[in-house]
PDB file of N, CA and C in Angstrom:
ATOM      1  N   UNK A   1      -3.270  19.235  -1.924  1.00  0.00           N
ATOM      2  CA  UNK A   1      -3.567  17.872  -2.302  1.00  0.00           C
ATOM      3  C   UNK A   1      -2.760  16.959  -1.407  1.00  0.00           C
ATOM      4  N   UNK A   2      -3.221  15.721  -1.267  1.00  0.00           N
ATOM      5  CA  UNK A   2      -2.526  14.759  -0.428  1.00  0.00           C
ATOM      6  C   UNK A   2      -1.889  13.669  -1.270  1.00  0.00           C
ATOM      7  N   UNK A   3      -0.764  13.149  -0.796  1.00  0.00           N
ATOM      8  CA  UNK A   3      -0.078  12.044  -1.444  1.00  0.00           C
ATOM      9  C   UNK A   3       0.459  11.090  -0.400  1.00  0.00           C
ATOM     10  N   UNK A   4       0.555   9.823  -0.748  1.00  0.00           N
ATOM     11  CA  UNK A   4       1.153   8.820   0.124  1.00  0.00           C
ATOM     12  C   UNK A   4       2.636   8.828  -0.212  1.00  0.00           C
ATOM     13  N   UNK A   5       3.452   9.359   0.677  1.00  0.00           N
ATOM     14  CA  UNK A   5       4.834   9.704   0.376  1.00  0.00           C
ATOM     15  C   UNK A   5       5.817   8.709   0.991  1.00  0.00           C
ATOM     16  N   UNK A   6       6.713   8.196   0.143  1.00  0.00           N
ATOM     17  CA  UNK A   6       7.828   7.373   0.594  1.00  0.00           C
ATOM     18  C   UNK A   6       8.925   8.336   1.029  1.00  0.00           C
ATOM     19  N   UNK A   7       9.190   8.392   2.331  1.00  0.00           N
ATOM     20  CA  UNK A   7      10.162   9.341   2.866  1.00  0.00           C
ATOM     21  C   UNK A   7      11.555   8.743   2.985  1.00  0.00           C
ATOM     22  N   UNK A   8      11.628   7.427   3.134  1.00  0.00           N
ATOM     23  CA  UNK A   8      12.890   6.693   3.246  1.00  0.00           C
ATOM     24  C   UNK A   8      12.577   5.239   2.955  1.00  0.00           C
ATOM     25  N   UNK A   9      13.586   4.442   2.707  1.00  0.00           N
ATOM     26  CA  UNK A   9      13.370   3.013   2.536  1.00  0.00           C
ATOM     27  C   UNK A   9      13.197   2.377   3.911  1.00  0.00           C
ATOM     28  N   UNK A  10      12.337   1.345   3.991  1.00  0.00           N
ATOM     29  CA  UNK A  10      12.171   0.671   5.275  1.00  0.00           C
ATOM     30  C   UNK A  10      10.820   0.026   5.445  1.00  0.00           C
ATOM     31  N   UNK A  11      10.384  -0.055   6.693  1.00  0.00           N
ATOM     32  CA  UNK A  11       9.121  -0.698   7.061  1.00  0.00           C
ATOM     33  C   UNK A  11       7.951   0.236   6.735  1.00  0.00           C
ATOM     34  N   UNK A  12       6.711  -0.167   7.048  1.00  0.00           N
ATOM     35  CA  UNK A  12       5.551   0.671   6.706  1.00  0.00           C
ATOM     36  C   UNK A  12       5.591   2.092   7.263  1.00  0.00           C
ATOM     37  N   UNK A  13       6.341   2.325   8.335  1.00  0.00           N
ATOM     38  CA  UNK A  13       6.418   3.684   8.876  1.00  0.00           C
ATOM     39  C   UNK A  13       7.249   4.616   7.988  1.00  0.00           C
ATOM     40  N   UNK A  14       7.871   4.076   6.941  1.00  0.00           N
ATOM     41  CA  UNK A  14       8.662   4.889   6.014  1.00  0.00           C
ATOM     42  C   UNK A  14       7.778   5.683   5.062  1.00  0.00           C
ATOM     43  N   UNK A  15       6.465   5.414   5.093  1.00  0.00           N
ATOM     44  CA  UNK A  15       5.524   6.109   4.222  1.00  0.00           C
ATOM     45  C   UNK A  15       4.477   6.808   5.071  1.00  0.00           C
ATOM     46  N   UNK A  16       4.011   7.960   4.577  1.00  0.00           N
ATOM     47  CA  UNK A  16       2.993   8.706   5.306  1.00  0.00           C
ATOM     48  C   UNK A  16       2.121   9.482   4.336  1.00  0.00           C
ATOM     49  N   UNK A  17       0.849   9.619   4.685  1.00  0.00           N
ATOM     50  CA  UNK A  17      -0.064  10.467   3.925  1.00  0.00           C
ATOM     51  C   UNK A  17       0.195  11.898   4.358  1.00  0.00           C
ATOM     52  N   UNK A  18       0.535  12.773   3.396  1.00  0.00           N
ATOM     53  CA  UNK A  18       0.831  14.156   3.745  1.00  0.00           C
ATOM     54  C   UNK A  18       0.438  15.092   2.615  1.00  0.00           C
ATOM     55  N   UNK A  19       0.356  16.357   2.954  1.00  0.00           N
ATOM     56  CA  UNK A  19       0.062  17.385   1.953  1.00  0.00           C
ATOM     57  C   UNK A  19       1.280  17.569   1.053  1.00  0.00           C
ATOM     58  N   UNK A  20       1.032  17.676  -0.241  1.00  0.00           N
ATOM     59  CA  UNK A  20       2.095  17.911  -1.217  1.00  0.00           C
ATOM     60  C   UNK A  20       1.648  19.058  -2.125  1.00  0.00           C
ATOM     61  N   UNK A  21       2.594  19.776  -2.715  1.00  0.00           N
ATOM     62  CA  UNK A  21       2.227  20.877  -3.612  1.00  0.00           C
ATOM     63  C   UNK A  21       1.403  20.385  -4.804  1.00  0.00           C
ATOM     64  N   UNK A  22       0.483  21.200  -5.255  1.00  0.00           N
ATOM     65  CA  UNK A  22      -0.332  20.862  -6.417  1.00  0.00           C
ATOM     66  C   UNK A  22       0.552  20.797  -7.657  1.00  0.00           C
ATOM     67  N   UNK A  23       0.351  19.789  -8.499  1.00  0.00           N
ATOM     68  CA  UNK A  23       1.158  19.661  -9.709  1.00  0.00           C
ATOM     69  C   UNK A  23       0.649  20.550 -10.842  1.00  0.00           C
ATOM     70  N   UNK A  24       1.442  20.604 -11.905  1.00  0.00           N
ATOM     71  CA  UNK A  24       1.068  21.327 -13.122  1.00  0.00           C
ATOM     72  C   UNK A  24       1.378  20.427 -14.309  1.00  0.00           C
ATOM     73  N   UNK A  25       0.635  20.583 -15.386  1.00  0.00           N
ATOM     74  CA  UNK A  25       0.882  19.802 -16.601  1.00  0.00           C
ATOM     75  C   UNK A  25       2.107  20.381 -17.303  1.00  0.00           C
ATOM     76  N   UNK A  26       3.125  19.557 -17.472  1.00  0.00           N
ATOM     77  CA  UNK A  26       4.348  19.981 -18.150  1.00  0.00           C
ATOM     78  C   UNK A  26       4.269  19.610 -19.624  1.00  0.00           C
ATOM     79  N   UNK A  27       5.209  20.080 -20.412  1.00  0.00           N
ATOM     80  CA  UNK A  27       5.236  19.790 -21.845  1.00  0.00           C
ATOM     81  C   UNK A  27       5.175  18.283 -22.087  1.00  0.00           C
ATOM     82  N   UNK A  28       4.275  17.887 -22.971  1.00  0.00           N
ATOM     83  CA  UNK A  28       4.152  16.488 -23.346  1.00  0.00           C
ATOM     84  C   UNK A  28       3.464  15.613 -22.320  1.00  0.00           C
ATOM     85  N   UNK A  29       2.848  16.204 -21.280  1.00  0.00           N
ATOM     86  CA  UNK A  29       2.202  15.399 -20.242  1.00  0.00           C
ATOM     87  C   UNK A  29       0.784  15.887 -19.993  1.00  0.00           C
ATOM     88  N   UNK A  30       0.023  15.041 -19.301  1.00  0.00           N
ATOM     89  CA  UNK A  30      -1.327  15.414 -18.902  1.00  0.00           C
ATOM     90  C   UNK A  30      -1.398  15.408 -17.381  1.00  0.00           C
ATOM     91  N   UNK A  31      -2.256  16.247 -16.849  1.00  0.00           N
ATOM     92  CA  UNK A  31      -2.532  16.281 -15.423  1.00  0.00           C
ATOM     93  C   UNK A  31      -3.873  15.590 -15.225  1.00  0.00           C
ATOM     94  N   UNK A  32      -3.878  14.575 -14.383  1.00  0.00           N
ATOM     95  CA  UNK A  32      -5.078  13.770 -14.165  1.00  0.00           C
ATOM     96  C   UNK A  32      -5.609  14.014 -12.764  1.00  0.00           C
ATOM     97  N   UNK A  33      -6.891  14.326 -12.661  1.00  0.00           N
ATOM     98  CA  UNK A  33      -7.555  14.390 -11.361  1.00  0.00           C
ATOM     99  C   UNK A  33      -7.881  12.942 -11.003  1.00  0.00           C
ATOM    100  N   UNK A  34      -7.171  12.417 -10.037  1.00  0.00           N
ATOM    101  CA  UNK A  34      -7.259  10.993  -9.699  1.00  0.00           C
ATOM    102  C   UNK A  34      -8.509  10.731  -8.884  1.00  0.00           C
ATOM    103  N   UNK A  35      -9.299   9.741  -9.337  1.00  0.00           N
ATOM    104  CA  UNK A  35     -10.487   9.312  -8.612  1.00  0.00           C
ATOM    105  C   UNK A  35     -10.206   8.035  -7.832  1.00  0.00           C
ATOM    106  N   UNK A  36      -9.255   7.228  -8.294  1.00  0.00           N
ATOM    107  CA  UNK A  36      -8.876   5.997  -7.602  1.00  0.00           C
ATOM    108  C   UNK A  36      -7.407   5.712  -7.879  1.00  0.00           C
ATOM    109  N   UNK A  37      -6.706   5.245  -6.862  1.00  0.00           N
ATOM    110  CA  UNK A  37      -5.291   4.913  -7.005  1.00  0.00           C
ATOM    111  C   UNK A  37      -5.039   3.595  -6.296  1.00  0.00           C
ATOM    112  N   UNK A  38      -3.984   2.912  -6.697  1.00  0.00           N
ATOM    113  CA  UNK A  38      -3.693   1.631  -6.081  1.00  0.00           C
ATOM    114  C   UNK A  38      -2.217   1.441  -5.788  1.00  0.00           C
ATOM    115  N   UNK A  39      -1.962   0.628  -4.794  1.00  0.00           N
ATOM    116  CA  UNK A  39      -0.616   0.168  -4.477  1.00  0.00           C
ATOM    117  C   UNK A  39      -0.620  -1.341  -4.662  1.00  0.00           C
ATOM    118  N   UNK A  40       0.511  -1.898  -5.092  1.00  0.00           N
ATOM    119  CA  UNK A  40       0.587  -3.334  -5.327  1.00  0.00           C
ATOM    120  C   UNK A  40       1.892  -3.870  -4.730  1.00  0.00           C
ATOM    121  N   UNK A  41       2.159  -5.169  -4.857  1.00  0.00           N
ATOM    122  CA  UNK A  41       3.386  -5.732  -4.273  1.00  0.00           C
ATOM    123  C   UNK A  41       4.674  -5.050  -4.734  1.00  0.00           C
ATOM    124  N   UNK A  42       4.723  -4.547  -5.949  1.00  0.00           N
ATOM    125  CA  UNK A  42       5.926  -3.844  -6.400  1.00  0.00           C
ATOM    126  C   UNK A  42       6.154  -2.575  -5.576  1.00  0.00           C
ATOM    127  N   UNK A  43       5.082  -1.941  -5.124  1.00  0.00           N
ATOM    128  CA  UNK A  43       5.207  -0.724  -4.322  1.00  0.00           C
ATOM    129  C   UNK A  43       5.801  -1.026  -2.949  1.00  0.00           C
ATOM    130  N   UNK A  44       5.355  -2.089  -2.292  1.00  0.00           N
ATOM    131  CA  UNK A  44       5.941  -2.356  -0.976  1.00  0.00           C
ATOM    132  C   UNK A  44       7.356  -2.887  -1.109  1.00  0.00           C
ATOM    133  N   UNK A  45       7.686  -3.555  -2.210  1.00  0.00           N
ATOM    134  CA  UNK A  45       9.078  -3.974  -2.427  1.00  0.00           C
ATOM    135  C   UNK A  45       9.969  -2.757  -2.668  1.00  0.00           C
ATOM    136  N   UNK A  46       9.432  -1.762  -3.365  1.00  0.00           N
ATOM    137  CA  UNK A  46      10.165  -0.514  -3.550  1.00  0.00           C
ATOM    138  C   UNK A  46      10.367   0.154  -2.197  1.00  0.00           C
ATOM    139  N   UNK A  47       9.302   0.217  -1.391  1.00  0.00           N
ATOM    140  CA  UNK A  47       9.412   0.813  -0.050  1.00  0.00           C
ATOM    141  C   UNK A  47      10.491   0.127   0.784  1.00  0.00           C
ATOM    142  N   UNK A  48      10.587  -1.183   0.668  1.00  0.00           N
ATOM    143  CA  UNK A  48      11.581  -1.946   1.424  1.00  0.00           C
ATOM    144  C   UNK A  48      12.998  -1.747   0.882  1.00  0.00           C
ATOM    145  N   UNK A  49      13.118  -1.158  -0.308  1.00  0.00           N
ATOM    146  CA  UNK A  49      14.429  -0.927  -0.906  1.00  0.00           C
ATOM    147  C   UNK A  49      14.907  -2.072  -1.783  1.00  0.00           C
ATOM    148  N   UNK A  50      14.034  -3.038  -2.068  1.00  0.00           N
ATOM    149  CA  UNK A  50      14.430  -4.217  -2.840  1.00  0.00           C
ATOM    150  C   UNK A  50      14.618  -3.931  -4.325  1.00  0.00           C
ATOM    151  N   UNK A  51      14.170  -2.785  -4.799  1.00  0.00           N
ATOM    152  CA  UNK A  51      14.311  -2.466  -6.230  1.00  0.00           C
ATOM    153  C   UNK A  51      15.405  -1.436  -6.491  1.00  0.00           C
ATOM    154  N   UNK A  52      16.153  -1.055  -5.458  1.00  0.00           N
ATOM    155  CA  UNK A  52      17.147   0.023  -5.602  1.00  0.00           C
ATOM    156  C   UNK A  52      18.218  -0.265  -6.648  1.00  0.00           C
ATOM    157  N   UNK A  53      18.552  -1.522  -6.877  1.00  0.00           N
ATOM    158  CA  UNK A  53      19.557  -1.832  -7.896  1.00  0.00           C
ATOM    159  C   UNK A  53      19.033  -1.566  -9.302  1.00  0.00           C
ATOM    160  N   UNK A  54      17.712  -1.645  -9.480  1.00  0.00           N
ATOM    161  CA  UNK A  54      17.102  -1.432 -10.794  1.00  0.00           C
ATOM    162  C   UNK A  54      16.584  -0.013 -10.979  1.00  0.00           C
ATOM    163  N   UNK A  55      16.005   0.544  -9.933  1.00  0.00           N
ATOM    164  CA  UNK A  55      15.364   1.853 -10.019  1.00  0.00           C
ATOM    165  C   UNK A  55      15.874   2.727  -8.873  1.00  0.00           C
ATOM    166  N   UNK A  56      16.587   3.784  -9.216  1.00  0.00           N
ATOM    167  CA  UNK A  56      17.103   4.720  -8.212  1.00  0.00           C
ATOM    168  C   UNK A  56      16.121   5.877  -8.078  1.00  0.00           C
ATOM    169  N   UNK A  57      15.553   6.036  -6.907  1.00  0.00           N
ATOM    170  CA  UNK A  57      14.594   7.105  -6.662  1.00  0.00           C
ATOM    171  C   UNK A  57      15.191   8.153  -5.738  1.00  0.00           C
ATOM    172  N   UNK A  58      14.982   9.415  -6.065  1.00  0.00           N
ATOM    173  CA  UNK A  58      15.302  10.491  -5.140  1.00  0.00           C
ATOM    174  C   UNK A  58      14.125  10.584  -4.179  1.00  0.00           C
ATOM    175  N   UNK A  59      14.412  10.551  -2.894  1.00  0.00           N
ATOM    176  CA  UNK A  59      13.349  10.594  -1.889  1.00  0.00           C
ATOM    177  C   UNK A  59      13.306  11.969  -1.237  1.00  0.00           C
ATOM    178  N   UNK A  60      12.153  12.446  -0.787  1.00  0.00           N
ATOM    179  CA  UNK A  60      10.870  11.755  -0.737  1.00  0.00           C
ATOM    180  C   UNK A  60      10.219  11.658  -2.113  1.00  0.00           C
ATOM    181  N   UNK A  61       9.281  10.732  -2.243  1.00  0.00           N
ATOM    182  CA  UNK A  61       8.630  10.466  -3.528  1.00  0.00           C
ATOM    183  C   UNK A  61       7.192  10.030  -3.261  1.00  0.00           C
ATOM    184  N   UNK A  62       6.243  10.551  -4.023  1.00  0.00           N
ATOM    185  CA  UNK A  62       4.854  10.114  -3.910  1.00  0.00           C
ATOM    186  C   UNK A  62       4.758   8.695  -4.458  1.00  0.00           C
ATOM    187  N   UNK A  63       4.161   7.805  -3.676  1.00  0.00           N
ATOM    188  CA  UNK A  63       4.070   6.395  -4.032  1.00  0.00           C
ATOM    189  C   UNK A  63       2.897   6.113  -4.966  1.00  0.00           C
ATOM    190  N   UNK A  64       2.975   4.963  -5.597  1.00  0.00           N
ATOM    191  CA  UNK A  64       1.879   4.480  -6.414  1.00  0.00           C
ATOM    192  C   UNK A  64       2.066   4.744  -7.885  1.00  0.00           C
ATOM    193  N   UNK A  65       1.504   3.836  -8.687  1.00  0.00           N
ATOM    194  CA  UNK A  65       1.647   4.002 -10.127  1.00  0.00           C
ATOM    195  C   UNK A  65       0.395   3.569 -10.883  1.00  0.00           C
ATOM    196  N   UNK A  66      -0.623   3.141 -10.169  1.00  0.00           N
ATOM    197  CA  UNK A  66      -1.867   2.728 -10.826  1.00  0.00           C
ATOM    198  C   UNK A  66      -2.953   3.734 -10.462  1.00  0.00           C
ATOM    199  N   UNK A  67      -3.683   4.202 -11.483  1.00  0.00           N
ATOM    200  CA  UNK A  67      -4.680   5.227 -11.203  1.00  0.00           C
ATOM    201  C   UNK A  67      -5.782   5.229 -12.243  1.00  0.00           C
ATOM    202  N   UNK A  68      -6.892   5.831 -11.859  1.00  0.00           N
ATOM    203  CA  UNK A  68      -7.999   6.103 -12.778  1.00  0.00           C
ATOM    204  C   UNK A  68      -8.524   7.485 -12.438  1.00  0.00           C
ATOM    205  N   UNK A  69      -8.905   8.231 -13.459  1.00  0.00           N
ATOM    206  CA  UNK A  69      -9.412   9.571 -13.214  1.00  0.00           C
ATOM    207  C   UNK A  69      -9.809  10.274 -14.491  1.00  0.00           C
ATOM    208  N   UNK A  70      -9.750  11.591 -14.456  1.00  0.00           N
ATOM    209  CA  UNK A  70     -10.186  12.439 -15.568  1.00  0.00           C
ATOM    210  C   UNK A  70      -9.060  13.422 -15.898  1.00  0.00           C
ATOM    211  N   UNK A  71      -8.794  13.605 -17.186  1.00  0.00           N
ATOM    212  CA  UNK A  71      -7.778  14.569 -17.604  1.00  0.00           C
ATOM    213  C   UNK A  71      -8.249  15.958 -17.181  1.00  0.00           C
ATOM    214  N   UNK A  72      -7.408  16.617 -16.395  1.00  0.00           N
ATOM    215  CA  UNK A  72      -7.739  17.929 -15.840  1.00  0.00           C
ATOM    216  C   UNK A  72      -7.084  19.061 -16.639  1.00  0.00           C
ATOM    217  N   UNK A  73      -5.857  18.819 -17.111  1.00  0.00           N
ATOM    218  CA  UNK A  73      -5.140  19.845 -17.879  1.00  0.00           C
ATOM    219  C   UNK A  73      -4.154  19.170 -18.819  1.00  0.00           C
ATOM    220  N   UNK A  74      -3.835  19.862 -19.911  1.00  0.00           N
ATOM    221  CA  UNK A  74      -2.899  19.357 -20.911  1.00  0.00           C
ATOM    222  C   UNK A  74      -1.649  20.222 -20.932  1.00  0.00           C
ATOM    223  N   UNK A  75      -0.496  19.572 -20.994  1.00  0.00           N
ATOM    224  CA  UNK A  75       0.746  20.307 -21.186  1.00  0.00           C
ATOM    225  C   UNK A  75       0.921  20.640 -22.653  1.00  0.00           C
ATOM    226  N   UNK A  76       1.791  21.589 -22.964  1.00  0.00           N
ATOM    227  CA  UNK A  76       2.057  21.935 -24.360  1.00  0.00           C
ATOM    228  C   UNK A  76       2.469  20.707 -25.168  1.00  0.00           C
ATOM    229  N   UNK A  77       1.917  20.581 -26.375  1.00  0.00           N
ATOM    230  CA  UNK A  77       2.269  19.494 -27.271  1.00  0.00           C
ATOM    231  C   UNK A  77       1.408  18.252 -27.155  1.00  0.00           C
ATOM    232  N   UNK A  78       0.498  18.205 -26.209  1.00  0.00           N
ATOM    233  CA  UNK A  78      -0.369  17.025 -26.055  1.00  0.00           C
ATOM    234  C   UNK A  78      -1.537  17.139 -27.016  1.00  0.00           C
ATOM    235  N   UNK A  79      -1.701  16.114 -27.872  1.00  0.00           N
ATOM    236  CA  UNK A  79      -2.794  16.123 -28.852  1.00  0.00           C
ATOM    237  C   UNK A  79      -3.672  14.881 -28.755  1.00  0.00           C
ATOM    238  N   UNK A  80      -3.218  13.855 -28.070  1.00  0.00           N
ATOM    239  CA  UNK A  80      -3.949  12.582 -28.028  1.00  0.00           C
ATOM    240  C   UNK A  80      -5.110  12.610 -27.032  1.00  0.00           C
ATOM    241  N   UNK A  81      -5.053  13.503 -26.043  1.00  0.00           N
ATOM    242  CA  UNK A  81      -6.082  13.566 -25.010  1.00  0.00           C
ATOM    243  C   UNK A  81      -6.716  14.943 -24.999  1.00  0.00           C
ATOM    244  N   UNK A  82      -7.898  15.011 -24.371  1.00  0.00           N
ATOM    245  CA  UNK A  82      -8.595  16.285 -24.196  1.00  0.00           C
ATOM    246  C   UNK A  82      -9.026  16.395 -22.740  1.00  0.00           C
ATOM    247  N   UNK A  83      -9.164  17.625 -22.254  1.00  0.00           N
ATOM    248  CA  UNK A  83      -9.667  17.814 -20.901  1.00  0.00           C
ATOM    249  C   UNK A  83     -11.025  17.140 -20.786  1.00  0.00           C
ATOM    250  N   UNK A  84     -11.236  16.431 -19.681  1.00  0.00           N
ATOM    251  CA  UNK A  84     -12.488  15.718 -19.459  1.00  0.00           C
ATOM    252  C   UNK A  84     -12.445  14.258 -19.863  1.00  0.00           C
ATOM    253  N   UNK A  85     -11.416  13.824 -20.603  1.00  0.00           N
ATOM    254  CA  UNK A  85     -11.296  12.407 -20.964  1.00  0.00           C
ATOM    255  C   UNK A  85     -11.151  11.558 -19.708  1.00  0.00           C
ATOM    256  N   UNK A  86     -11.897  10.467 -19.647  1.00  0.00           N
ATOM    257  CA  UNK A  86     -11.736   9.503 -18.563  1.00  0.00           C
ATOM    258  C   UNK A  86     -10.590   8.581 -18.932  1.00  0.00           C
ATOM    259  N   UNK A  87      -9.644   8.375 -17.997  1.00  0.00           N
ATOM    260  CA  UNK A  87      -8.440   7.607 -18.289  1.00  0.00           C
ATOM    261  C   UNK A  87      -8.086   6.681 -17.131  1.00  0.00           C
ATOM    262  N   UNK A  88      -7.276   5.669 -17.451  1.00  0.00           N
ATOM    263  CA  UNK A  88      -6.630   4.864 -16.422  1.00  0.00           C
ATOM    264  C   UNK A  88      -5.199   4.673 -16.879  1.00  0.00           C
ATOM    265  N   UNK A  89      -4.307   4.433 -15.932  1.00  0.00           N
ATOM    266  CA  UNK A  89      -2.892   4.362 -16.292  1.00  0.00           C
ATOM    267  C   UNK A  89      -2.111   3.539 -15.285  1.00  0.00           C
ATOM    268  N   UNK A  90      -0.983   3.056 -15.746  1.00  0.00           N
ATOM    269  CA  UNK A  90       0.045   2.488 -14.884  1.00  0.00           C
ATOM    270  C   UNK A  90       1.317   3.232 -15.250  1.00  0.00           C
ATOM    271  N   UNK A  91       1.807   4.018 -14.323  1.00  0.00           N
ATOM    272  CA  UNK A  91       2.993   4.837 -14.544  1.00  0.00           C
ATOM    273  C   UNK A  91       4.230   3.964 -14.355  1.00  0.00           C
ATOM    274  N   UNK A  92       5.216   4.127 -15.218  1.00  0.00           N
ATOM    275  CA  UNK A  92       6.478   3.404 -15.093  1.00  0.00           C
ATOM    276  C   UNK A  92       7.083   3.664 -13.723  1.00  0.00           C
ATOM    277  N   UNK A  93       7.585   2.627 -13.052  1.00  0.00           N
ATOM    278  CA  UNK A  93       8.158   2.772 -11.715  1.00  0.00           C
ATOM    279  C   UNK A  93       9.306   3.780 -11.686  1.00  0.00           C
ATOM    280  N   UNK A  94      10.045   3.901 -12.767  1.00  0.00           N
ATOM    281  CA  UNK A  94      11.137   4.876 -12.807  1.00  0.00           C
ATOM    282  C   UNK A  94      10.602   6.310 -12.736  1.00  0.00           C
ATOM    283  N   UNK A  95       9.320   6.494 -13.057  1.00  0.00           N
ATOM    284  CA  UNK A  95       8.678   7.814 -13.009  1.00  0.00           C
ATOM    285  C   UNK A  95       7.697   7.911 -11.850  1.00  0.00           C
ATOM    286  N   UNK A  96       7.891   7.079 -10.849  1.00  0.00           N
ATOM    287  CA  UNK A  96       7.004   6.962  -9.698  1.00  0.00           C
ATOM    288  C   UNK A  96       6.865   8.275  -8.984  1.00  0.00           C
ATOM    289  N   UNK A  97       5.744   8.932  -9.123  1.00  0.00           N
ATOM    290  CA  UNK A  97       5.467  10.149  -8.374  1.00  0.00           C
ATOM    291  C   UNK A  97       6.582  11.179  -8.389  1.00  0.00           C
ATOM    292  N   UNK A  98       6.267  12.401  -8.062  1.00  0.00           N
ATOM    293  CA  UNK A  98       7.266  13.446  -8.037  1.00  0.00           C
ATOM    294  C   UNK A  98       8.210  13.306  -6.854  1.00  0.00           C
ATOM    295  N   UNK A  99       9.400  13.843  -7.006  1.00  0.00           N
ATOM    296  CA  UNK A  99      10.390  13.755  -5.932  1.00  0.00           C
ATOM    297  C   UNK A  99      10.730  15.132  -5.406  1.00  0.00           C
ATOM    298  N   UNK A 100      11.309  15.144  -4.217  1.00  0.00           N
ATOM    299  CA  UNK A 100      11.796  16.388  -3.623  1.00  0.00           C
ATOM    300  C   UNK A 100      10.770  17.494  -3.663  1.00  0.00           C
ATOM    301  N   UNK A 101      11.158  18.653  -4.142  1.00  0.00           N
ATOM    302  CA  UNK A 101      10.233  19.775  -4.222  1.00  0.00           C
ATOM    303  C   UNK A 101       9.734  19.999  -5.642  1.00  0.00           C
ATOM    304  N   UNK A 102      10.150  19.157  -6.576  1.00  0.00           N
ATOM    305  CA  UNK A 102       9.695  19.259  -7.967  1.00  0.00           C
ATOM    306  C   UNK A 102       8.550  18.270  -8.152  1.00  0.00           C
ATOM    307  N   UNK A 103       7.351  18.677  -7.781  1.00  0.00           N
ATOM    308  CA  UNK A 103       6.179  17.793  -7.846  1.00  0.00           C
ATOM    309  C   UNK A 103       5.506  17.961  -9.188  1.00  0.00           C
ATOM    310  N   UNK A 104       4.835  16.926  -9.681  1.00  0.00           N
ATOM    311  CA  UNK A 104       4.064  17.042 -10.921  1.00  0.00           C
ATOM    312  C   UNK A 104       2.824  17.807 -10.633  1.00  0.00           C
TER     313      UNK A 104
END
């Protein structure tokens, strides 16, 4: 799978589209097959490092927090959703994409 990855803080060259390990649904979470994703001004401010005082991210990190798609798998304990549910979400910036080698 591909992700738009923040590799370091800085200008637009600090991010790159690259292959990342496939995620798995962990306890209490859902795995969503993303059909559309978005970046907004908060994302480029994060890339520039302007949010570091509020949100500390371990880099590299998959960027973006807005998405729409279909629930692909359920982690243990999930009861509110079912596989195949169409969903949209805005992920909290503190949980912005997986970091390092521990990918979702």
